[in-house]
Tab-separated table of C-alpha atoms and ligand atoms in Angstrom:
chain	number	residue	atom	x	y	z
Z	1	UNK	CA	28.543	-1.675	-2.642
Z	2	UNK	CA	26.449	-4.224	-4.575
Z	3	UNK	CA	23.523	-2.940	-6.613
Z	4	UNK	CA	22.580	-6.270	-8.185
Z	5	UNK	CA	19.757	-8.554	-7.078
Z	6	UNK	CA	20.728	-12.006	-5.815
Z	7	UNK	CA	19.538	-15.163	-7.596
Z	8	UNK	CA	16.350	-15.509	-5.513
Z	9	UNK	CA	15.460	-11.843	-6.032
Z	10	UNK	CA	16.068	-12.146	-9.790
Z	11	UNK	CA	13.681	-15.117	-9.917
Z	12	UNK	CA	11.037	-13.163	-8.008
Z	13	UNK	CA	11.506	-10.248	-10.419
Z	14	UNK	CA	11.136	-12.524	-13.463
Z	15	UNK	CA	7.946	-14.058	-12.045
Z	16	UNK	CA	6.459	-10.647	-11.158
Z	17	UNK	CA	7.241	-9.336	-14.678
Z	18	UNK	CA	5.678	-12.439	-16.187
Z	19	UNK	CA	2.465	-12.089	-14.130
Z	20	UNK	CA	2.343	-8.346	-14.879
Z	21	UNK	CA	2.752	-8.806	-18.654
Z	22	UNK	CA	0.721	-11.961	-19.192
Z	23	UNK	CA	-1.997	-11.899	-16.511
Z	24	UNK	CA	-2.472	-8.210	-15.633
Z	25	UNK	CA	-1.715	-6.227	-18.819
Z	26	UNK	CA	-4.437	-7.938	-20.934
Z	27	UNK	CA	-6.983	-7.184	-18.175
Z	28	UNK	CA	-6.112	-3.592	-17.288
Z	29	UNK	CA	-9.211	-2.195	-18.974
Z	30	UNK	CA	-11.460	-4.711	-17.239
Z	31	UNK	CA	-9.804	-3.956	-13.859
Z	32	UNK	CA	-10.258	-0.195	-14.284
Z	33	UNK	CA	-13.811	-0.298	-15.640
Z	34	UNK	CA	-15.295	-2.817	-13.180
Z	35	UNK	CA	-14.119	-0.746	-10.198
Z	36	UNK	CA	-13.826	-4.058	-8.371
Z	37	UNK	CA	-10.585	-6.023	-8.393
Z	38	UNK	CA	-11.163	-9.554	-9.784
Z	39	UNK	CA	-10.991	-12.289	-7.142
Z	40	UNK	CA	-9.357	-14.738	-9.580
Z	41	UNK	CA	-6.336	-12.429	-9.793
Z	42	UNK	CA	-6.080	-12.409	-5.994
Z	43	UNK	CA	-5.996	-16.219	-6.227
Z	44	UNK	CA	-3.224	-15.926	-8.806
Z	45	UNK	CA	-1.239	-13.630	-6.477
Z	46	UNK	CA	-1.625	-16.242	-3.743
Z	47	UNK	CA	-0.580	-19.134	-6.017
Z	48	UNK	CA	2.416	-17.118	-7.215
Z	49	UNK	CA	3.501	-16.639	-3.587
Z	50	UNK	CA	3.025	-12.849	-3.745
Z	51	UNK	CA	0.568	-12.552	-0.833
Z	52	UNK	CA	2.750	-14.589	1.511
Z	53	UNK	CA	6.092	-13.399	0.138
Z	54	UNK	CA	7.470	-11.891	3.361
Z	55	UNK	CA	5.492	-13.920	5.905
Z	56	UNK	CA	6.569	-17.054	7.818
Z	57	UNK	CA	6.413	-20.442	6.124
Z	58	UNK	CA	4.651	-21.733	9.268
Z	59	UNK	CA	1.495	-19.870	8.113
Z	60	UNK	CA	1.857	-20.672	4.420
Z	61	UNK	CA	4.167	-17.785	3.557
Z	62	UNK	CA	7.364	-17.794	1.485
Z	63	UNK	CA	9.597	-16.571	4.327
Z	64	UNK	CA	11.401	-14.058	2.088
Z	65	UNK	CA	11.918	-10.364	2.797
Z	66	UNK	CA	10.852	-6.815	2.044
Z	67	UNK	CA	13.222	-6.539	-0.920
Z	68	UNK	CA	11.285	-9.325	-2.666
Z	69	UNK	CA	7.999	-7.690	-1.600
Z	70	UNK	CA	9.129	-4.344	-3.057
Z	71	UNK	CA	10.183	-5.976	-6.339
Z	72	UNK	CA	6.759	-7.615	-6.790
Z	73	UNK	CA	4.776	-4.451	-6.001
Z	74	UNK	CA	7.002	-2.357	-8.284
Z	75	UNK	CA	6.694	-4.710	-11.249
Z	76	UNK	CA	2.899	-5.130	-10.940
Z	77	UNK	CA	2.451	-1.357	-10.551
Z	78	UNK	CA	4.610	-0.731	-13.610
Z	79	UNK	CA	1.711	-2.180	-15.602
Z	80	UNK	CA	-1.201	-1.360	-13.290
Z	81	UNK	CA	-0.819	0.796	-10.148
Z	82	UNK	CA	-4.387	-0.248	-9.163
Z	83	UNK	CA	-3.144	-3.834	-9.038
Z	84	UNK	CA	-0.092	-2.892	-6.984
Z	85	UNK	CA	-2.297	-0.928	-4.582
Z	86	UNK	CA	-4.687	-3.884	-4.251
Z	87	UNK	CA	-1.867	-6.251	-3.264
Z	88	UNK	CA	-0.175	-3.640	-1.082
Z	89	UNK	CA	-3.169	-3.048	1.199
Z	90	UNK	CA	-3.434	-6.817	1.656
Z	91	UNK	CA	0.233	-6.964	2.667
Z	92	UNK	CA	-0.292	-4.065	5.098
Z	93	UNK	CA	-3.107	-5.869	6.935
Z	94	UNK	CA	-1.088	-9.079	7.044
Z	95	UNK	CA	1.979	-7.187	8.298
Z	96	UNK	CA	-0.064	-6.005	11.312
Z	97	UNK	CA	-1.216	-9.565	12.042
Z	98	UNK	CA	2.285	-10.981	11.567
Z	99	UNK	CA	3.822	-8.374	13.876
Z	100	UNK	CA	1.231	-8.209	16.640
Z	101	UNK	CA	-1.073	-11.273	16.617
Z	102	UNK	CA	-0.528	-14.365	18.765
Z	103	UNK	CA	-0.093	-17.846	17.244
Z	104	UNK	CA	-3.819	-18.713	17.371
Z	105	UNK	CA	-4.763	-15.424	15.716
Z	106	UNK	CA	-2.148	-15.986	12.998
Z	107	UNK	CA	-3.474	-19.475	12.274
Z	108	UNK	CA	-7.015	-18.101	12.096
Z	109	UNK	CA	-6.406	-14.923	10.103
Z	110	UNK	CA	-2.990	-15.015	8.385
Z	111	UNK	CA	-3.096	-18.447	6.771
Z	112	UNK	CA	-6.451	-18.117	4.862
Z	113	UNK	CA	-5.361	-14.750	3.432
Z	114	UNK	CA	-1.969	-16.044	2.302
Z	115	UNK	CA	-3.757	-18.890	0.510
Z	116	UNK	CA	-6.056	-16.388	-1.258
Z	117	UNK	CA	-9.311	-17.673	0.281
Z	118	UNK	CA	-9.852	-14.407	2.177
Z	119	UNK	CA	-8.892	-10.773	1.652
Z	120	UNK	CA	-7.740	-8.665	4.581
Z	121	UNK	CA	-8.441	-4.950	5.260
Z	122	UNK	CA	-6.651	-2.458	7.500
Z	123	UNK	CA	-8.772	0.299	9.038
Z	124	UNK	CA	-7.473	3.355	10.818
Z	125	UNK	CA	-8.859	6.378	8.919
Z	126	UNK	CA	-12.101	8.035	10.067
Z	127	UNK	CA	-14.039	11.065	8.857
Z	128	UNK	CA	-12.090	13.290	11.263
Z	129	UNK	CA	-8.614	11.825	11.009
Z	130	UNK	CA	-6.204	9.950	8.776
Z	131	UNK	CA	-3.263	10.019	11.149
Z	132	UNK	CA	-4.075	11.317	14.636
Z	133	UNK	CA	-5.114	8.585	17.149
Z	134	UNK	CA	-6.394	11.234	19.572
Z	135	UNK	CA	-9.105	12.094	17.057
Z	136	UNK	CA	-10.442	8.538	16.719
Z	137	UNK	CA	-14.158	8.314	17.442
Z	138	UNK	CA	-14.652	4.574	16.844
Z	139	UNK	CA	-15.273	3.094	20.241
Z	140	UNK	CA	-14.863	-0.251	22.011
Z	141	UNK	CA	-17.050	-0.429	25.120
Z	142	UNK	CA	-16.621	-3.223	27.643
Z	143	UNK	CA	-19.785	-5.142	28.564
Z	144	UNK	CA	-20.692	-6.877	31.829
Z	145	UNK	CA	-19.971	-10.289	30.225
Z	146	UNK	CA	-16.377	-9.272	29.358
Z	147	UNK	CA	-16.990	-8.773	25.614
Z	148	UNK	CA	-16.819	-5.380	23.860
Z	149	UNK	CA	-19.321	-3.505	21.710
Z	150	UNK	CA	-17.769	-1.767	18.695
Z	151	UNK	CA	-19.434	1.316	17.222
Z	152	UNK	CA	-18.276	3.956	14.763
Z	153	UNK	CA	-17.396	4.792	11.157
Z	154	UNK	CA	-14.171	4.097	9.271
Z	155	UNK	CA	-13.475	6.031	6.065
Z	156	UNK	CA	-11.725	5.173	2.767
Z	157	UNK	CA	-11.151	1.531	3.680
Z	158	UNK	CA	-9.690	-0.626	0.922
Z	159	UNK	CA	-10.979	-4.180	0.335
Z	160	UNK	CA	-13.938	-3.607	2.706
Z	161	UNK	CA	-16.294	-5.412	0.305
Z	162	UNK	CA	-14.375	-8.717	0.309
Z	163	UNK	CA	-14.854	-11.446	2.905
Z	164	UNK	CA	-11.927	-11.841	5.286
Z	165	UNK	CA	-10.419	-10.300	8.396
Z	166	UNK	CA	-10.102	-6.606	9.151
Z	167	UNK	CA	-7.446	-5.126	11.410
Z	168	UNK	CA	-8.896	-2.079	13.155
Z	169	UNK	CA	-7.933	0.581	15.662
Z	170	UNK	CA	-10.453	2.117	18.086
Z	171	UNK	CA	-10.533	3.960	21.388
Z	172	UNK	CA	-11.692	2.494	24.660
Z	173	UNK	CA	-11.797	3.750	28.231
Z	174	UNK	CA	-9.030	2.301	30.403
Z	175	UNK	CA	-9.430	1.320	34.086
Z	176	UNK	CA	-8.298	4.769	35.261
Z	177	UNK	CA	-10.572	6.634	32.827
Z	178	UNK	CA	-7.695	7.230	30.376
Z	179	UNK	CA	-8.413	6.831	26.641
Z	180	UNK	CA	-6.623	3.829	25.142
Z	181	UNK	CA	-6.063	3.182	21.427
Z	182	UNK	CA	-6.455	-0.558	20.918
Z	183	UNK	CA	-5.859	-2.782	17.882
Z	184	UNK	CA	-8.000	-5.834	17.160
Z	185	UNK	CA	-9.033	-8.115	14.309
Z	186	UNK	CA	-12.427	-9.508	13.350
Z	187	UNK	CA	-14.277	-10.896	10.341
Z	188	UNK	CA	-15.899	-8.469	7.902
Z	189	UNK	CA	-19.620	-8.998	7.291
Z	190	UNK	CA	-20.221	-10.139	10.868
Z	191	UNK	CA	-23.456	-8.914	12.535
Z	192	UNK	CA	-23.412	-5.102	12.718
Z	193	UNK	CA	-20.966	-4.605	9.771
Z	194	UNK	CA	-22.101	-2.655	6.728
Z	195	UNK	CA	-20.433	-0.567	4.018
Z	196	UNK	CA	-21.208	2.448	1.840
Z	197	UNK	CA	-21.148	2.424	-1.934
Z	198	UNK	CA	-17.552	2.797	-3.230
Z	199	UNK	CA	-16.007	6.284	-3.299
Z	200	UNK	CA	-15.508	7.583	-6.834
Z	201	UNK	CA	-11.904	8.717	-7.054
Z	202	UNK	CA	-9.414	10.109	-9.550
Z	203	UNK	CA	-7.235	6.986	-9.738
Z	204	UNK	CA	-6.654	3.429	-8.504
Z	205	UNK	CA	-10.053	2.827	-10.047
Z	206	UNK	CA	-9.521	-0.917	-10.067
Z	207	UNK	CA	-9.222	-1.037	-6.293
Z	208	UNK	CA	-12.172	0.420	-4.483
Z	209	UNK	CA	-12.530	2.122	-1.080
Z	210	UNK	CA	-15.587	2.320	1.180
Z	211	UNK	CA	-16.809	3.718	4.446
Z	212	UNK	CA	-17.509	1.034	7.025
Z	213	UNK	CA	-20.301	1.346	9.569
Z	214	UNK	CA	-20.020	-0.587	12.831
Z	215	UNK	CA	-23.215	-0.985	14.799
Z	216	UNK	CA	-22.831	-2.893	18.097
Z	217	UNK	CA	-20.343	-5.415	16.665
Z	218	UNK	CA	-19.328	-7.859	19.402
Z	219	UNK	CA	-15.559	-8.113	19.868
Z	220	UNK	CA	-14.145	-10.767	22.185
Z	221	UNK	CA	-10.902	-10.672	24.165
Z	222	UNK	CA	-9.240	-13.212	21.842
Z	223	UNK	CA	-9.642	-10.734	18.954
Z	224	UNK	CA	-7.540	-8.048	20.660
Z	225	UNK	CA	-4.022	-7.653	19.185
Z	226	UNK	CA	-1.339	-7.600	21.879
Z	227	UNK	CA	-2.214	-5.434	24.871
Z	228	UNK	CA	-5.048	-2.929	25.253
Z	229	UNK	CA	-3.665	0.553	24.617
Z	230	UNK	CA	-0.879	-0.621	22.282
Z	231	UNK	CA	-2.861	0.341	19.176
Z	232	UNK	CA	-0.924	3.439	18.183
Z	233	UNK	CA	2.441	1.699	18.607
Z	234	UNK	CA	1.061	-1.145	16.476
Z	235	UNK	CA	-0.089	1.336	13.844
Z	236	UNK	CA	3.376	2.939	13.746
Z	237	UNK	CA	5.118	-0.450	13.698
Z	238	UNK	CA	2.925	-1.794	10.898
Z	239	UNK	CA	3.316	1.289	8.762
Z	240	UNK	CA	7.085	1.455	9.481
Z	241	UNK	CA	7.369	-1.570	7.185
Z	242	UNK	CA	4.121	-0.782	5.358
Z	243	UNK	CA	5.340	2.545	3.928
Z	244	UNK	CA	7.716	0.519	1.807
Z	245	UNK	CA	4.791	-1.109	-0.024
Z	246	UNK	CA	3.266	2.113	-1.265
Z	247	UNK	CA	6.740	3.432	-2.127
Z	248	UNK	CA	7.103	0.423	-4.425
Z	249	UNK	CA	3.683	1.140	-5.959
Z	250	UNK	CA	4.655	4.788	-6.612
Z	251	UNK	CA	8.014	3.752	-8.117
Z	252	UNK	CA	6.275	1.241	-10.402
Z	253	UNK	CA	3.776	3.954	-11.310
Z	254	UNK	CA	6.618	6.293	-12.361
Z	255	UNK	CA	8.519	3.594	-14.263
Z	256	UNK	CA	5.360	2.473	-16.103
Z	257	UNK	CA	4.612	6.020	-17.284
Z	258	UNK	CA	8.255	6.482	-18.255
Z	259	UNK	CA	8.270	3.221	-20.267
Z	260	UNK	CA	5.309	4.521	-22.301
Z	261	UNK	CA	6.908	7.935	-22.822
Z	262	UNK	CA	10.223	6.442	-23.995
Z	263	UNK	CA	8.431	4.115	-26.435
Z	264	UNK	CA	6.355	6.978	-27.844
Z	265	UNK	CA	9.353	9.310	-28.255
Z	266	UNK	CA	11.278	6.600	-30.111
Z	267	UNK	CA	8.398	5.957	-32.516
Z	268	UNK	CA	6.880	9.418	-33.118
Z	269	UNK	CA	8.042	11.250	-36.214
Z	270	UNK	CA	8.049	15.021	-36.768
Z	271	UNK	CA	8.675	16.132	-40.382
Z	272	UNK	CA	10.015	12.642	-41.022
Z	273	UNK	CA	12.471	12.729	-38.101
Z	274	UNK	CA	12.124	10.983	-34.731
Z	275	UNK	CA	11.185	13.395	-31.927
Z	276	UNK	CA	13.800	11.497	-29.870
Z	277	UNK	CA	16.386	13.686	-31.699
Z	278	UNK	CA	15.035	16.890	-30.078
Z	279	UNK	CA	17.222	18.029	-27.155
Z	280	UNK	CA	14.127	19.152	-25.208
Z	281	UNK	CA	12.651	15.643	-25.509
Z	282	UNK	CA	15.963	14.096	-24.425
Z	283	UNK	CA	16.177	16.497	-21.469
Z	284	UNK	CA	12.663	15.672	-20.263
Z	285	UNK	CA	13.195	11.924	-20.557
Z	286	UNK	CA	16.553	12.216	-18.758
Z	287	UNK	CA	14.889	14.058	-15.856
Z	288	UNK	CA	12.000	11.590	-15.706
Z	289	UNK	CA	14.271	8.555	-15.604
Z	290	UNK	CA	16.549	10.183	-13.029
Z	291	UNK	CA	13.660	10.973	-10.630
Z	292	UNK	CA	12.171	7.490	-11.046
Z	293	UNK	CA	15.536	5.757	-10.584
Z	294	UNK	CA	16.380	7.880	-7.522
Z	295	UNK	CA	13.051	6.835	-6.012
Z	296	UNK	CA	13.848	3.213	-6.878
Z	297	UNK	CA	17.263	3.411	-5.176
Z	298	UNK	CA	15.694	4.925	-2.031
Z	299	UNK	CA	13.087	2.147	-2.145
Z	300	UNK	CA	15.712	-0.600	-2.292
Z	301	UNK	CA	17.797	1.103	0.414
Z	302	UNK	CA	14.745	1.262	2.696
Z	303	UNK	CA	13.826	-2.370	1.869
Z	304	UNK	CA	17.352	-3.455	2.822
Z	305	UNK	CA	16.995	-1.576	6.143
Z	306	UNK	CA	13.637	-3.328	6.763
Z	307	UNK	CA	15.195	-6.744	6.187
Z	308	UNK	CA	18.174	-6.057	8.441
Z	309	UNK	CA	16.278	-4.421	11.319
Z	310	UNK	CA	13.528	-6.653	12.681
Z	311	UNK	CA	11.843	-5.190	15.743
Z	312	UNK	CA	9.960	-6.797	18.608
Z	313	UNK	CA	6.785	-5.192	20.020
Z	314	UNK	CA	8.515	-2.969	22.562
Z	315	UNK	CA	11.625	-2.118	20.515
Z	316	UNK	CA	10.574	1.429	19.684
Z	317	UNK	CA	14.108	2.571	18.798
Z	318	UNK	CA	14.506	0.043	15.960
Z	319	UNK	CA	10.943	0.682	14.807
Z	320	UNK	CA	11.684	4.432	14.600
Z	321	UNK	CA	14.926	3.741	12.704
Z	322	UNK	CA	13.120	1.617	10.093
Z	323	UNK	CA	10.240	4.105	9.903
Z	324	UNK	CA	12.626	6.996	9.161
Z	325	UNK	CA	14.020	5.366	6.020
Z	326	UNK	CA	10.711	4.024	4.724
Z	327	UNK	CA	9.272	7.515	5.301
Z	328	UNK	CA	12.207	9.088	3.425
Z	329	UNK	CA	11.619	6.797	0.442
Z	330	UNK	CA	7.837	7.208	0.546
Z	331	UNK	CA	7.962	11.006	0.912
Z	332	UNK	CA	10.255	11.312	-2.120
Z	333	UNK	CA	8.305	8.847	-4.284
Z	334	UNK	CA	4.961	10.438	-3.332
Z	335	UNK	CA	6.211	13.860	-4.438
Z	336	UNK	CA	7.891	12.638	-7.614
Z	337	UNK	CA	5.183	10.268	-8.897
Z	338	UNK	CA	2.746	13.006	-10.050
Z	339	UNK	CA	5.641	15.101	-11.438
Z	340	UNK	CA	7.183	12.230	-13.430
Z	341	UNK	CA	3.774	11.106	-14.755
Z	342	UNK	CA	2.911	14.670	-15.813
Z	343	UNK	CA	6.235	14.804	-17.713
Z	344	UNK	CA	5.338	11.478	-19.342
Z	345	UNK	CA	1.965	12.876	-20.406
Z	346	UNK	CA	3.719	15.942	-21.859
Z	347	UNK	CA	6.089	13.689	-23.825
Z	348	UNK	CA	3.042	12.416	-25.734
Z	349	UNK	CA	1.501	15.862	-26.268
Z	350	UNK	CA	-2.271	15.694	-26.775
Z	351	UNK	CA	-2.165	11.895	-27.035
Z	352	UNK	CA	-0.913	11.869	-23.460
Z	353	UNK	CA	-4.251	13.018	-22.112
Z	354	UNK	CA	-6.223	10.454	-24.123
Z	355	UNK	CA	-7.389	7.281	-22.437
Z	356	UNK	CA	-6.182	5.079	-25.315
Z	357	UNK	CA	-2.516	5.905	-24.713
Z	358	UNK	CA	-2.706	4.874	-21.023
Z	359	UNK	CA	-0.228	7.480	-19.689
Z	360	UNK	CA	-3.158	9.509	-18.351
Z	361	UNK	CA	-4.153	6.507	-16.201
Z	362	UNK	CA	-0.671	6.526	-14.648
Z	363	UNK	CA	-0.999	10.273	-13.959
Z	364	UNK	CA	-4.436	9.821	-12.329
Z	365	UNK	CA	-3.075	7.017	-10.139
Z	366	UNK	CA	-0.012	9.079	-9.233
Z	367	UNK	CA	-2.252	11.964	-8.104
Z	368	UNK	CA	-3.193	9.824	-5.088
Z	369	UNK	CA	0.423	9.172	-4.035
Z	370	UNK	CA	0.751	12.162	-1.662
Z	371	UNK	CA	-2.582	11.344	-0.001
Z	372	UNK	CA	-2.570	7.704	0.994
Z	373	UNK	CA	-1.478	5.860	4.143
Z	374	UNK	CA	-0.389	9.119	5.770
Z	375	UNK	CA	0.108	12.367	3.874
Z	376	UNK	CA	3.364	12.777	1.897
Z	377	UNK	CA	4.329	15.870	3.944
Z	378	UNK	CA	4.215	13.832	7.145
Z	379	UNK	CA	6.729	11.356	5.682
Z	380	UNK	CA	9.182	14.206	5.234
Z	381	UNK	CA	8.545	15.420	8.797
Z	382	UNK	CA	9.324	11.929	10.125
Z	383	UNK	CA	12.616	11.774	8.225
Z	384	UNK	CA	13.486	15.388	9.080
Z	385	UNK	CA	12.961	14.760	12.808
Z	386	UNK	CA	15.174	11.647	12.583
Z	387	UNK	CA	18.004	13.567	10.895
Z	388	UNK	CA	17.834	16.499	13.314
Z	389	UNK	CA	17.405	14.623	16.587
S	401	LIG	C1	-7.311	5.203	-2.483
S	401	LIG	C2	-7.225	5.304	-0.999
S	401	LIG	C3	-7.208	4.130	-0.228
S	401	LIG	C4	-7.154	4.200	1.167
S	401	LIG	N1	-7.179	3.040	1.901
S	401	LIG	C5	-7.167	3.118	3.267
S	401	LIG	C6	-7.259	1.920	4.061
S	401	LIG	O1	-7.342	0.797	3.533
S	401	LIG	N2	-7.254	2.059	5.414
S	401	LIG	C7	-7.186	3.264	6.041
S	401	LIG	O2	-7.187	3.316	7.258
S	401	LIG	N3	-7.113	4.427	5.308
S	401	LIG	C8	-7.113	4.376	3.958
S	401	LIG	N4	-7.045	5.525	3.206
S	401	LIG	C9	-7.012	6.810	3.887
S	401	LIG	C10	-5.641	7.469	3.841
S	401	LIG	O3	-4.660	6.668	4.444
S	401	LIG	C11	-5.753	8.846	4.529
S	401	LIG	O4	-6.694	9.563	3.781
S	401	LIG	C12	-4.422	9.536	4.543
S	401	LIG	O5	-3.670	8.989	5.588
S	401	LIG	C13	-4.542	11.011	4.736
S	401	LIG	O6	-5.351	11.288	5.842
S	401	LIG	P1	-6.475	12.438	5.769
S	401	LIG	O7	-7.271	12.187	4.539
S	401	LIG	O8	-7.190	12.468	7.064
S	401	LIG	O9	-5.663	13.741	5.556
S	401	LIG	P2	-4.963	14.686	6.689
S	401	LIG	O10	-4.114	13.816	7.547
S	401	LIG	O11	-6.071	15.421	7.326
S	401	LIG	O12	-4.128	15.590	5.773
S	401	LIG	C14	-4.680	16.694	5.034
S	401	LIG	C15	-3.588	17.697	4.778
S	401	LIG	O13	-3.102	18.213	6.025
S	401	LIG	C16	-1.706	18.010	6.148
S	401	LIG	N5	-1.391	17.543	7.518
S	401	LIG	C17	-2.174	16.774	8.313
S	401	LIG	N6	-1.576	16.529	9.488
S	401	LIG	C18	-0.366	17.134	9.436
S	401	LIG	C19	0.736	17.244	10.325
S	401	LIG	N7	0.733	16.672	11.532
S	401	LIG	N8	1.803	17.952	9.933
S	401	LIG	C20	1.836	18.530	8.714
S	401	LIG	N9	0.841	18.463	7.806
S	401	LIG	C21	-0.245	17.781	8.157
S	401	LIG	C22	-1.341	16.933	5.145
S	401	LIG	O14	-0.043	17.095	4.633
S	401	LIG	C23	-2.373	17.114	4.053
S	401	LIG	O15	-1.904	18.035	3.099
S	401	LIG	C24	-7.093	5.473	1.816
S	401	LIG	C25	-7.088	6.647	1.040
S	401	LIG	C26	-7.158	6.574	-0.346
S	401	LIG	C27	-7.156	7.832	-1.135
């Protein structure tokens, strides 16, 4: 079994490390304090090919795979998990469009995001649910002229304050009175679109989330993704690949905290001797690195499965297969990220909890890992069901 990256993947890794060290690291403080991710860095992601990395060249993408995507997200998050999260939610929205939009919709929505002119959002969560489509309250109502009126509230939506498309899921009444979950895409800041002030949260402070209010937004038939009623399948399909993105962010988060802990332990002296000589310090670092590396191996295994198992709209079996392994990797990384970052903080003692030493930022970001894009517990349930079926 080969564990080395091929030449293309090594080049992608070098570029991602370069962007992380030279463009992101000097601006981490600015990114965290502004609580608004700088648009010029989104442009840089686009120019570096990061936004379009795994999308077709026909729409301006690089035509590479999920392994390359995972490498980029991991390396950016190793310096700034907020930055990794920012790019990841863009990739999630674009994944939905790439998987389920028709050619015209891809030309209209995919291409301007890949070029960095627009920033996409992905909106499922509502005040009453983060994972159950039966609980959705956002509603599409058909009008006499064949258009739809969209009303409702979406909660915790990333990138809602940037111009660009938003992929959304809402309920509508089908012909036989049945409730359908339907996916569609429209432009943010159209008539009837407004947002709250950003939520103040423990971490990912450089990448803000909002509630979105929809008041009689007009949706037309050409904005519907695929067929009416396919929304939940589209959500599962998008997140089957999408779970990989946040796994990469969590792995980068763990590795970044570990890098800082290793550096500190090598440099810190106690009674004139390096603390790196203490067996307890060695033990803690060994555990940290082992958890982070295990998560990284699961990430790369899941990325390889994504790249070797493409699924069409109605191929639920392959989608479930991919989803099981991305869920396995995400469930493990989501559980380990806070643990590894807490160990990193402890390696620095009191300095670990001080802003200046940065490890506390990694711990705050990691605290969100079990609570984003589907709870961490649910990832384990998905993988458990797959193993036991
Ligand atoms: C920083 C940030 C950014 C976000 N960005 C977006 C975004 O861009 N778009 C978007 O749509 N959403 C976004 N979200 C929302 C996020 O995806 C949801 O909050 C997440 O999926 C969890 O849903 P919930 O909050 O409703 O929690 P719940 O699903 O209600 O979970 C609460 C608890 O109940 C448990 N639980 C729930 N259901 C089950 C079950 N079936 N079996 C076992 N246990 C269960 C969970 O394990 C958890 O402990 C974001 C959230 C954050 C924090």
